[in-house]
PDB file of C-alpha atoms in Angstrom:
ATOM      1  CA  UNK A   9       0.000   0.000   0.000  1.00 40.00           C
ATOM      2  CA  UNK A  10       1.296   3.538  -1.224  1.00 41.00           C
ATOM      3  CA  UNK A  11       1.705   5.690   1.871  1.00 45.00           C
ATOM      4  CA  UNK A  12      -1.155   8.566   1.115  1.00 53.00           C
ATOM      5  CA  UNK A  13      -0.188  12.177   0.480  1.00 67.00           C
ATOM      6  CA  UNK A  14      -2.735  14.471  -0.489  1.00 81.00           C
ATOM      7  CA  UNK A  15      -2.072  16.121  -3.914  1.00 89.00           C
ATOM      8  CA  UNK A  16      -3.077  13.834  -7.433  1.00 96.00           C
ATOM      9  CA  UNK A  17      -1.883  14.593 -10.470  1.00 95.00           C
ATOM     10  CA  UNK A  18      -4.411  15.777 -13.518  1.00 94.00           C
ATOM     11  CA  UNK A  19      -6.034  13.556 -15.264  1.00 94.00           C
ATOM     12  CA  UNK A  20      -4.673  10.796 -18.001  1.00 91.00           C
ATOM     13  CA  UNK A  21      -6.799   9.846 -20.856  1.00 85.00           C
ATOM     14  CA  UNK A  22      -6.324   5.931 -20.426  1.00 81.00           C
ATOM     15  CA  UNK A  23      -8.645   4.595 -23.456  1.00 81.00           C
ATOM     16  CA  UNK A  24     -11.970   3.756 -24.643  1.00 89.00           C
ATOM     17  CA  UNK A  25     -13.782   1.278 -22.773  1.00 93.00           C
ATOM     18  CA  UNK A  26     -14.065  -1.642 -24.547  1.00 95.00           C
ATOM     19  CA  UNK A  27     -17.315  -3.180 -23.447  1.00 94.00           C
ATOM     20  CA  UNK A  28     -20.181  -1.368 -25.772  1.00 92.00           C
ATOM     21  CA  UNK A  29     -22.456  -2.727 -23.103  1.00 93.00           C
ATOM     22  CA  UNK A  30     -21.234  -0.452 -20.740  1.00 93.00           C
ATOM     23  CA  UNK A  31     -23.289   2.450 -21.953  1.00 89.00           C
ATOM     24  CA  UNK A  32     -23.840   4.452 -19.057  1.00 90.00           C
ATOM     25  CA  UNK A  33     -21.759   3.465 -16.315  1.00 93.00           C
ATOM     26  CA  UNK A  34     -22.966   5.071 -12.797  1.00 93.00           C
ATOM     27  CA  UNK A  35     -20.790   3.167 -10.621  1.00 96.00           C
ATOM     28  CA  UNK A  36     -16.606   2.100 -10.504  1.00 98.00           C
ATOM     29  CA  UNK A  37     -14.815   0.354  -8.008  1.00 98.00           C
ATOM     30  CA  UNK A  38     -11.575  -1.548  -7.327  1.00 98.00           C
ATOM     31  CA  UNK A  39     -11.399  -5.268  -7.053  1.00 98.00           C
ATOM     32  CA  UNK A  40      -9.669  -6.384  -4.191  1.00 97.00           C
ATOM     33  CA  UNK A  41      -9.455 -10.277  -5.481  1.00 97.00           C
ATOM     34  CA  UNK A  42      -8.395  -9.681  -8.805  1.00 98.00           C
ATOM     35  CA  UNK A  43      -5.463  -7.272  -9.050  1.00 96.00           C
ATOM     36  CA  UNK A  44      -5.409  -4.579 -11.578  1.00 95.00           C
ATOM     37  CA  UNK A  45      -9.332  -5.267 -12.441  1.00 98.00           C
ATOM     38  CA  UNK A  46     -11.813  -2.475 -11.807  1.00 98.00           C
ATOM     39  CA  UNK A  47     -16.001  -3.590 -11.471  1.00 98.00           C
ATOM     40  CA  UNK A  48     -18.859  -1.090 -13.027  1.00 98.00           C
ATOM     41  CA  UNK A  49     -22.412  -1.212 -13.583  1.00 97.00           C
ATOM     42  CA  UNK A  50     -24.879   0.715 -15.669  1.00 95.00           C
ATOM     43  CA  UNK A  51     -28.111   2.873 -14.462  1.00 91.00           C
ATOM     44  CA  UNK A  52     -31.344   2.104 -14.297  1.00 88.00           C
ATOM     45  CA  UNK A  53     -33.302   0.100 -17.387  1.00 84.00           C
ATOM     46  CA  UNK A  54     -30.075  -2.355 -17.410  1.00 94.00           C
ATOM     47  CA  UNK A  55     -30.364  -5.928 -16.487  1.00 96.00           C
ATOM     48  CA  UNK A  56     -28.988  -7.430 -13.134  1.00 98.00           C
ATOM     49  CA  UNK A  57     -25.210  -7.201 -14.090  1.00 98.00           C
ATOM     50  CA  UNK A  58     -21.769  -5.796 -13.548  1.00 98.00           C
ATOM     51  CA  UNK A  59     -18.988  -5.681 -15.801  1.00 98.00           C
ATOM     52  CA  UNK A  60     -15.045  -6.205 -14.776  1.00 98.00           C
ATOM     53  CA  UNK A  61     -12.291  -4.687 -17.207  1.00 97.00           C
ATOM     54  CA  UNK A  62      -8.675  -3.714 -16.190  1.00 97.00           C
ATOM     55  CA  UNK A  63      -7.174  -0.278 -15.505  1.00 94.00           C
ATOM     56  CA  UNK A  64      -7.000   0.853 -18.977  1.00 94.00           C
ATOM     57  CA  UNK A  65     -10.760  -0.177 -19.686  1.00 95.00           C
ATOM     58  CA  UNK A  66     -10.001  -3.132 -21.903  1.00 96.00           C
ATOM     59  CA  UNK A  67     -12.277  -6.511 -20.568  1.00 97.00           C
ATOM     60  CA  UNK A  68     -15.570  -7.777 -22.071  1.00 97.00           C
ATOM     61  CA  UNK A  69     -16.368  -9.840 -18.665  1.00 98.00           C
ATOM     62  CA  UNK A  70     -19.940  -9.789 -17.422  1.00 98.00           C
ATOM     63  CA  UNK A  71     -21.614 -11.094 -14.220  1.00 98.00           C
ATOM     64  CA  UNK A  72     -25.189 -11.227 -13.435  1.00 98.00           C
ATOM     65  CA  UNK A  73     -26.128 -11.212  -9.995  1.00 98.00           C
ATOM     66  CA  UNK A  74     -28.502 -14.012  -9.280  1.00 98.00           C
ATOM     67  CA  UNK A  75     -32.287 -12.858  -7.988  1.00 98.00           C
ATOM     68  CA  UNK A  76     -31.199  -9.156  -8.138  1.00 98.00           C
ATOM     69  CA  UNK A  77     -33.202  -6.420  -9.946  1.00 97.00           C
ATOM     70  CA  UNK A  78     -31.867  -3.357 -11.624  1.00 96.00           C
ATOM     71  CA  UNK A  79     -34.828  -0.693 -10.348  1.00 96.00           C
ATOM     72  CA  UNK A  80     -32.343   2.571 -10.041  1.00 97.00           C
ATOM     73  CA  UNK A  81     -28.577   0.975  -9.843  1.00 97.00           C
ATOM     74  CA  UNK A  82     -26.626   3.768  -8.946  1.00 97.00           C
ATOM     75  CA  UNK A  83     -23.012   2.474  -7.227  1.00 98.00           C
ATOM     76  CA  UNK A  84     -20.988  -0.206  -6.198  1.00 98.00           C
ATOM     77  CA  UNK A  85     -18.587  -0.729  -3.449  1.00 98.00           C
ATOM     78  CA  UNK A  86     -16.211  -2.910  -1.798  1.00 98.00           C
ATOM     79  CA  UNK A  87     -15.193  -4.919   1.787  1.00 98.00           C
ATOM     80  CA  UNK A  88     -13.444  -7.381   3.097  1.00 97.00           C
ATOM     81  CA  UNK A  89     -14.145  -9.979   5.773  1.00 97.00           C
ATOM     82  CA  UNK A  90     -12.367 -13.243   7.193  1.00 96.00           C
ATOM     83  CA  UNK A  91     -14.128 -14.840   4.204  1.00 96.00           C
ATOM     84  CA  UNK A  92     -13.194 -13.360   1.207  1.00 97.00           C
ATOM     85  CA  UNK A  93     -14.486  -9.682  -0.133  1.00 98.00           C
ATOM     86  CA  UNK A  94     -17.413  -8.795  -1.031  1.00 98.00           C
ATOM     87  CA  UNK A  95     -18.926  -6.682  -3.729  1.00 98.00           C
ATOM     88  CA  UNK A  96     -21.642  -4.643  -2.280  1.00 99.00           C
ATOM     89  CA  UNK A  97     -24.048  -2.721  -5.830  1.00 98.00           C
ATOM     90  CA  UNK A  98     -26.726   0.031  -4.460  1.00 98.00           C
ATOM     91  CA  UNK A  99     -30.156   0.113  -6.099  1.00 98.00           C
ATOM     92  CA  UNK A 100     -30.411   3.797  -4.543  1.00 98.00           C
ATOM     93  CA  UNK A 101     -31.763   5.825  -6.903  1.00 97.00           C
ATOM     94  CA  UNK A 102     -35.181   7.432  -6.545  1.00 96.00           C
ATOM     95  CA  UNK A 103     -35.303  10.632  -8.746  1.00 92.00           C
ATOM     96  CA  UNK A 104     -38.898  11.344  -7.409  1.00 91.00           C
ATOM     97  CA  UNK A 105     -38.346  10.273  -3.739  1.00 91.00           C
ATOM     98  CA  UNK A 106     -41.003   7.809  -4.408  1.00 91.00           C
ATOM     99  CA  UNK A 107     -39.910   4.118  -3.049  1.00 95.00           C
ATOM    100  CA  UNK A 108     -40.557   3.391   0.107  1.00 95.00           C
ATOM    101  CA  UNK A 109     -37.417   0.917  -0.021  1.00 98.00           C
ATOM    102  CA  UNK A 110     -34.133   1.045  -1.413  1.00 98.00           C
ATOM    103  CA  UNK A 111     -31.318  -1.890  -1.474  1.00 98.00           C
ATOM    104  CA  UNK A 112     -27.908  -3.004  -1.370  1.00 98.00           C
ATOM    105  CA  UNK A 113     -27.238  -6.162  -2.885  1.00 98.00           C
ATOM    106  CA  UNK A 114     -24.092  -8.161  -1.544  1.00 98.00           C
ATOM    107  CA  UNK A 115     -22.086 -11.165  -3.183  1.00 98.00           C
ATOM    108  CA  UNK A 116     -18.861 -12.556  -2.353  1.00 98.00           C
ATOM    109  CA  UNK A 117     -16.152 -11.016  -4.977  1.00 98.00           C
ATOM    110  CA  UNK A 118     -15.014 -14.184  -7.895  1.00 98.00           C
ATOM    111  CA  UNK A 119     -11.737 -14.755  -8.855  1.00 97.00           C
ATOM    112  CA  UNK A 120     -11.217 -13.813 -12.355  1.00 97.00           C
ATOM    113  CA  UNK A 121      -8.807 -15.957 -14.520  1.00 95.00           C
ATOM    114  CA  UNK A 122      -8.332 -16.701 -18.586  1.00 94.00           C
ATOM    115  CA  UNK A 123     -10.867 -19.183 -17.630  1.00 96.00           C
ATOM    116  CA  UNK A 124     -13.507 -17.450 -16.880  1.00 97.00           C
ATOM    117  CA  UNK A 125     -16.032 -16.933 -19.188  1.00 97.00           C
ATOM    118  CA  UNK A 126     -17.173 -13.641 -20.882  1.00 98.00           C
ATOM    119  CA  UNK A 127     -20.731 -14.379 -19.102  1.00 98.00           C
ATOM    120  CA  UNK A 128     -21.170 -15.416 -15.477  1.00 98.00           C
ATOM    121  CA  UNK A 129     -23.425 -15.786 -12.210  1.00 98.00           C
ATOM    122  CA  UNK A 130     -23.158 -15.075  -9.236  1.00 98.00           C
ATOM    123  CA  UNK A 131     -25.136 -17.018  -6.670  1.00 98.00           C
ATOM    124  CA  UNK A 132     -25.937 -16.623  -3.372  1.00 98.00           C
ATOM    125  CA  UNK A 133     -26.545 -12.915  -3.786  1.00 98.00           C
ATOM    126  CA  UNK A 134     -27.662 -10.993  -0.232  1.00 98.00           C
ATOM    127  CA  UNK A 135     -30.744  -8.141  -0.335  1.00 98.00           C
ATOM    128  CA  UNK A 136     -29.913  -5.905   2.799  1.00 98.00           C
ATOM    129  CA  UNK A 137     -33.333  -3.419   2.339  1.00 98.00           C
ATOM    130  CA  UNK A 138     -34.086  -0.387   3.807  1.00 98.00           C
ATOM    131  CA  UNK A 139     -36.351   2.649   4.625  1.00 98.00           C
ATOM    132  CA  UNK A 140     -34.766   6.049   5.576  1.00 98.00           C
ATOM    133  CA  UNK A 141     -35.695   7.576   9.334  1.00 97.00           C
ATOM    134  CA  UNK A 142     -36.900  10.620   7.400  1.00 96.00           C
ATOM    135  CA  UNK A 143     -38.592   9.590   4.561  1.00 96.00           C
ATOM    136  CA  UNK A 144     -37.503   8.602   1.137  1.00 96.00           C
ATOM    137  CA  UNK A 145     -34.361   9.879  -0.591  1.00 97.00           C
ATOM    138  CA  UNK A 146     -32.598  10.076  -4.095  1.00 98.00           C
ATOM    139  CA  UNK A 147     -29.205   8.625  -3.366  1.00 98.00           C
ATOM    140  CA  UNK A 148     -26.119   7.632  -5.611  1.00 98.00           C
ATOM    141  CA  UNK A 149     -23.304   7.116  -3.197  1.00 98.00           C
ATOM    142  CA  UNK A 150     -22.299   5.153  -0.120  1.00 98.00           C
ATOM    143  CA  UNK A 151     -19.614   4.168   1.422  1.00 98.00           C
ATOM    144  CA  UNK A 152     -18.147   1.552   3.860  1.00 98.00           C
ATOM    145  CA  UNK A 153     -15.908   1.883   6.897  1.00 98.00           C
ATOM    146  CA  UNK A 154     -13.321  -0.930   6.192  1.00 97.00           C
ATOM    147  CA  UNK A 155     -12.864  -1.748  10.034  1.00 97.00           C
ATOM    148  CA  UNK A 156     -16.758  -1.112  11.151  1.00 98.00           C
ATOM    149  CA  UNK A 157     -18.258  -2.458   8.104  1.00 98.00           C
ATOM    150  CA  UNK A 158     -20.739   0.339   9.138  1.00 98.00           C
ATOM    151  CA  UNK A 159     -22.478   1.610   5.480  1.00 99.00           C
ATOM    152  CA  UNK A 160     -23.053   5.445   5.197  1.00 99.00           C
ATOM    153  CA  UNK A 161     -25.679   6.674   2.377  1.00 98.00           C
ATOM    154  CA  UNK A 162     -25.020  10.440   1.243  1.00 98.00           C
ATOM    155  CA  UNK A 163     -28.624  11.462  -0.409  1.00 98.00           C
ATOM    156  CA  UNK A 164     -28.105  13.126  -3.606  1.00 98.00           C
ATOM    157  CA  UNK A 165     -30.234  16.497  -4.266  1.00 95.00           C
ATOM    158  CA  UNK A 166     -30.891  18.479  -1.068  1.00 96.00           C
ATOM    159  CA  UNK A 167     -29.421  21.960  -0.998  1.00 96.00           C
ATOM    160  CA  UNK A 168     -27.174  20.880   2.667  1.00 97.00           C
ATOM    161  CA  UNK A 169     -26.486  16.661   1.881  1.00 98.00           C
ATOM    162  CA  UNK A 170     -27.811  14.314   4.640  1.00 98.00           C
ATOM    163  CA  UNK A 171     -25.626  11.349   5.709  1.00 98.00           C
ATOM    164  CA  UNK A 172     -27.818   7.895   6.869  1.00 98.00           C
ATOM    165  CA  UNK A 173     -25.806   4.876   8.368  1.00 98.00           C
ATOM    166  CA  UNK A 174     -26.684   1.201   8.102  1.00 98.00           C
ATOM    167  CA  UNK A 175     -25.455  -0.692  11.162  1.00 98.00           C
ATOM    168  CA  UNK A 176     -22.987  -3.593  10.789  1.00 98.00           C
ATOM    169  CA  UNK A 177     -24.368  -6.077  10.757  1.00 98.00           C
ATOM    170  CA  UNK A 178     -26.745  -5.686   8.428  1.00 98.00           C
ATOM    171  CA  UNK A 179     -29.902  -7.703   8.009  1.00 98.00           C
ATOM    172  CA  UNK A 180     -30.583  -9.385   5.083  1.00 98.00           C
ATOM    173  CA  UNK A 181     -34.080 -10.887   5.898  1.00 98.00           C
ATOM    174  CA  UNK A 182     -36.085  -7.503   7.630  1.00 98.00           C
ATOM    175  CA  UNK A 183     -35.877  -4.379   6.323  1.00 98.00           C
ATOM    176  CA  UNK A 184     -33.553  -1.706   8.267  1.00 98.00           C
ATOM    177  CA  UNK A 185     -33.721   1.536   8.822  1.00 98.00           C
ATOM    178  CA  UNK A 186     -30.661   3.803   7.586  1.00 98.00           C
ATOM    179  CA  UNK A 187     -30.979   6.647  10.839  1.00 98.00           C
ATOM    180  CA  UNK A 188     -29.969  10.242  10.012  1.00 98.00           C
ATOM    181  CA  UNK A 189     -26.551  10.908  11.140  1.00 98.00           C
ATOM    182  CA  UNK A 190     -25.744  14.565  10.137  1.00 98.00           C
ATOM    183  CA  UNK A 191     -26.041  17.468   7.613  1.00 98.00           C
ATOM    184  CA  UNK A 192     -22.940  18.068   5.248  1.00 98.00           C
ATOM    185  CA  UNK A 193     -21.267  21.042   4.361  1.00 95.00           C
ATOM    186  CA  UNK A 194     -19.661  20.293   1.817  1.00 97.00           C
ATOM    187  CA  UNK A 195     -21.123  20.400  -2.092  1.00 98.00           C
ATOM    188  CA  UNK A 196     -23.918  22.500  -0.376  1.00 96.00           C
ATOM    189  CA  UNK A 197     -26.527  24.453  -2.087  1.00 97.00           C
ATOM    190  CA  UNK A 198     -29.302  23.477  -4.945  1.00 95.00           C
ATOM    191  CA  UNK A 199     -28.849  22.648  -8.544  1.00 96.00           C
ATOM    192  CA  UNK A 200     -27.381  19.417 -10.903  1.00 97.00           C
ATOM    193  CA  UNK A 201     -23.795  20.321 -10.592  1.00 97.00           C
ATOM    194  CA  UNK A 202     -23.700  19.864  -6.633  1.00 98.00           C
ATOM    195  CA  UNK A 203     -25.582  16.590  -6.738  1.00 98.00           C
ATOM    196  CA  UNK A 204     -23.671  13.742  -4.985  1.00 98.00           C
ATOM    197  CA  UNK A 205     -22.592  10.990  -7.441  1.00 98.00           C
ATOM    198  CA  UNK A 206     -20.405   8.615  -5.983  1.00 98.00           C
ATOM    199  CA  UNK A 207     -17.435   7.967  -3.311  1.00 98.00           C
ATOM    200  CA  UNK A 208     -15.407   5.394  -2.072  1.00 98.00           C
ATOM    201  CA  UNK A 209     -13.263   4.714   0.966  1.00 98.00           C
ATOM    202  CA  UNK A 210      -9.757   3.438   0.551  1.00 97.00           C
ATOM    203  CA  UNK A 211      -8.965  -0.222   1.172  1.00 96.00           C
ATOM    204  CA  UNK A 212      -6.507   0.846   4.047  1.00 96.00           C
ATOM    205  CA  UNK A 213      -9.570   2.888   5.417  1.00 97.00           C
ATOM    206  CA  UNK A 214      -7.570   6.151   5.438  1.00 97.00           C
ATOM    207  CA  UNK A 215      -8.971   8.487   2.881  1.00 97.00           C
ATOM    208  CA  UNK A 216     -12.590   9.370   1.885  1.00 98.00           C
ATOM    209  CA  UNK A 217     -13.068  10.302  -1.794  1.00 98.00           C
ATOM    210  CA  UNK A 218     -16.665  11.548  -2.844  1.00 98.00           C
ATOM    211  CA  UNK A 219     -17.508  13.553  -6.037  1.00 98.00           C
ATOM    212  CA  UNK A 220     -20.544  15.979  -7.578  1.00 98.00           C
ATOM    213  CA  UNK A 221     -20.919  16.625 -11.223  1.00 97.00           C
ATOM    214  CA  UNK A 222     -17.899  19.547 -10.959  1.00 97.00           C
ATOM    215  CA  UNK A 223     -15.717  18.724  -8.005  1.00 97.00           C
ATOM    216  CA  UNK A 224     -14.105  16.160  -6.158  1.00 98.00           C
ATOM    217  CA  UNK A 225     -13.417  15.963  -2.551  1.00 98.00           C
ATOM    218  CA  UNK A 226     -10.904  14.285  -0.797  1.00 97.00           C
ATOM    219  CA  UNK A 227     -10.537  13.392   3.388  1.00 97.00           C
ATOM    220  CA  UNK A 228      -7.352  11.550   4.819  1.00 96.00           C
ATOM    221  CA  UNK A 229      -9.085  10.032   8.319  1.00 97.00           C
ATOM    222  CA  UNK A 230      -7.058  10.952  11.384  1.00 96.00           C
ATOM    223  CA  UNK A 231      -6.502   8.434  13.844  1.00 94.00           C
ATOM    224  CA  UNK A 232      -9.346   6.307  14.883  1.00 94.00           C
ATOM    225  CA  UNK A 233     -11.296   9.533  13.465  1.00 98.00           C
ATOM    226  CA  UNK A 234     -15.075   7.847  12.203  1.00 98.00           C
ATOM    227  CA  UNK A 235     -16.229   8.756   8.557  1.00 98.00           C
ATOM    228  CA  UNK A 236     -18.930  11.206  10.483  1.00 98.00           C
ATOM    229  CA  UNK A 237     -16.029  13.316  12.022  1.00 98.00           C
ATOM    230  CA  UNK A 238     -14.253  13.500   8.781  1.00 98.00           C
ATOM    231  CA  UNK A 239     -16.717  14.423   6.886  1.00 98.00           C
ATOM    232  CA  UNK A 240     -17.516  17.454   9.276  1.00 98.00           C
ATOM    233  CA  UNK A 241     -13.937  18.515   8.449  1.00 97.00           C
ATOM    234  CA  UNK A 242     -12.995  21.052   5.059  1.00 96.00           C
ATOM    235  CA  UNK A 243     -12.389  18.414   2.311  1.00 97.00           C
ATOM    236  CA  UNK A 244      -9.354  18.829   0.182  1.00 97.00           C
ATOM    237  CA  UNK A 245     -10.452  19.585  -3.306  1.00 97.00           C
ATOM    238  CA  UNK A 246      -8.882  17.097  -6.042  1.00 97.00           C
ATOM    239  CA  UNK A 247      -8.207  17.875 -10.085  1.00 97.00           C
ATOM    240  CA  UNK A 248     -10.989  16.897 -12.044  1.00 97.00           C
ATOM    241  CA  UNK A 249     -11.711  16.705 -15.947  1.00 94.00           C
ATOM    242  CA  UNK A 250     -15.086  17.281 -16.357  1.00 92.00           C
ATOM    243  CA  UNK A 251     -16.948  14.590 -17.847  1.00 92.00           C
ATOM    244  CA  UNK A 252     -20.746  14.582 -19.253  1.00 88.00           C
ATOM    245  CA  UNK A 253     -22.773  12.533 -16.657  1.00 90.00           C
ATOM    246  CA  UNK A 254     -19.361  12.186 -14.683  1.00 94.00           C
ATOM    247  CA  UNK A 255     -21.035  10.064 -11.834  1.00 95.00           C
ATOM    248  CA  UNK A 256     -18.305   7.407 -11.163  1.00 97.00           C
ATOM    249  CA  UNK A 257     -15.361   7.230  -8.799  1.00 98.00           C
ATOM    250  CA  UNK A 258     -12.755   4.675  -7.010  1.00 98.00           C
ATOM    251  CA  UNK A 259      -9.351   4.872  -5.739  1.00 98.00           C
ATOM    252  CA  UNK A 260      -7.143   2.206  -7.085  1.00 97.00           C
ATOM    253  CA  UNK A 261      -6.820  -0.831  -5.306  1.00 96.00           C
ATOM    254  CA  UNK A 262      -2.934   0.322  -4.486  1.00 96.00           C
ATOM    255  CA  UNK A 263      -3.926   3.750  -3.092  1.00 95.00           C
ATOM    256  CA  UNK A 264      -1.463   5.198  -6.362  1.00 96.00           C
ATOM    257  CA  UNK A 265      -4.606   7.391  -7.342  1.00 97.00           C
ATOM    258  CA  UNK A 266      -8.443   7.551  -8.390  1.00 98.00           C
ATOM    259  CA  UNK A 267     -10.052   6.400 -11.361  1.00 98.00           C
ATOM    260  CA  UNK A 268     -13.443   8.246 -12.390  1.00 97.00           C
ATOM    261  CA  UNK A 269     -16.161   7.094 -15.469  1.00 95.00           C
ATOM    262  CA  UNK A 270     -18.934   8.667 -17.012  1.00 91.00           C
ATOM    263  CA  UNK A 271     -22.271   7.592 -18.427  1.00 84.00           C
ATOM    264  CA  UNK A 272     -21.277   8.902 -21.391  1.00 74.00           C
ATOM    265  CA  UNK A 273     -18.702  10.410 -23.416  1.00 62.00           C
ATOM    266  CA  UNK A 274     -18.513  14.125 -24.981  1.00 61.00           C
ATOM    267  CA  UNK A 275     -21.300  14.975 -27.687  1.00 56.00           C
ATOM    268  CA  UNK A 276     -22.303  11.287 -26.996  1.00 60.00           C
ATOM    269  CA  UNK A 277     -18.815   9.346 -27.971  1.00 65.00           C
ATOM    270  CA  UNK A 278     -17.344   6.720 -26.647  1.00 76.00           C
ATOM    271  CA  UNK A 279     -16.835   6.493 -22.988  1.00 85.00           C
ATOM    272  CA  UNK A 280     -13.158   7.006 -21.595  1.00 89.00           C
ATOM    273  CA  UNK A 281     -11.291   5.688 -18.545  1.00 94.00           C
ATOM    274  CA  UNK A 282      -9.269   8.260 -16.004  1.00 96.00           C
ATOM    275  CA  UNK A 283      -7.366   7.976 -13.931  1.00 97.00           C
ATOM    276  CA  UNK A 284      -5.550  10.386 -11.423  1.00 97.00           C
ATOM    277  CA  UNK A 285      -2.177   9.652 -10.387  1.00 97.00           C
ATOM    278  CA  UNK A 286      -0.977  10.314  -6.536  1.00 96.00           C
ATOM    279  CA  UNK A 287       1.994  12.825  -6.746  1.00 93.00           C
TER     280      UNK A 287
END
């Protein structure tokens, strides 16, 4: 594991993605099985799937996700635990705050080897459901504390962000309820460029990355310091090349730097990989 600074290079144009079925990603993370792989997914109106390819967007790998249902899939994280890791894919989204239910599907993480086919399933797929405290909410990122395994929703639209928490463990027979933790300061005010998109939490657990349409924000956790506490602490903005429909984000699974995706590429193109080198 790189030791973290704070400071990333700009951007590098890595390629094309190679998969025309990934046609608009809303979701990237970093396997932590299969090294050098990165996992994505598509919005809503796709079927039950996620897509590997490696870190310059080259792979043609699908997996469908056994009993799931695409209603609003919106992002995808990791964690690990004594048994393996786990891929954990968030059917969040609710444009009109009108589900009374959202949930995170879980599945243990497959290895992925010249052996593997180009179409797969994955079995034995977890539903952890859920109601907010508050009411219903438009979300598109969460993230999970790596020692806890504690998973924080960040709702989308609202002019200050609201951050909900899912207990470890979670259930995956009754539905929860994700409580209200806090307010954030951070991307506030109304308006599609300071919607929250996505995030991710480092594998070491030491730095918070979270991103709107415009910006990118970036947290190194002090000792011990929860992901509540650092979020009520000044982020440290990041570079960022604007992207139409920018909505994914990941560090890499080394901690060298952060990879983003769009749902689609400029005037419509092809969609491109970046990636954001540590300095």
């Amino acid at each position: 594991m790189i030791i973290p600074n704070d400071s990333f290079e700009n951007a590098q144009d890595l390629d094309i993605i190679e998969n025309k079925q990934i046609n608009e990603a809303s979701g990237i993370v970093a396997s932590y099985r299969n090294k050098g792989l990165l996992w994505t997914h598509n919005d809503s109106g796709d079927k039950n799937r996620i897509f590997s390819m490696d870190a310059s967007g080259k792979g043609i790998r699908e997996f469908y996700l056994e009993g799931a249902n695409n209603r609003d899939w919106e992002a995808i994280s990791m964690a690990t635990f004594p048994e393996g890791s786990f891929i954990y894919v968030g059917d969040i989204g609710d444009n009109n705050n009108g589900f009374a239910e959202s949930v995170i599907y879980r599945v243990q993480e497959p290895e992925i080897n010249t052996s593997t086919p180009q179409s797969s399933t994955l079995k034995n797929v977890q539903k952890i459901t859920y109601k907010y405290s508050d009411g219903a909410r438009d979300a598109e990122a969460f993230l999970i504390d790596q020692s806890s395994k504690d998973i924080y929703i960040i709702s989308k639209r609202e002019s200050s962000k609201r951050l909900y928490r899912l207990t470890f463990p979670q259930s995956y027979t009754q539905t929860m309820t994700a409580e209200f933790v806090q307010e954030l300061t951070f991307s506030a005010g109304l308006g599609t460029p300071l919607y929250i998109v996505d995030g991710n939490v480092s594998v070491d657990n030491k730095e918070i990355i979270i991103k709107n349409y415009l910006q990118i924000f970036n947290w190194r956790r002090n000792a011990n310091e929860s992901i509540p506490d650092a979020l009520k602490r000044t982020p440290k903005m990041q570079p960022y090349l604007a992207e139409p429909q920018g909505e994914g984000i990941c560090y890499a699974q080394d901690g060298s730097g952060y990879y983003t995706l769009s749902e689609e590429g400029p005037n419509k193109s092809a969609v491109k990989l970046y990636y954001y080198k540590r300095k």
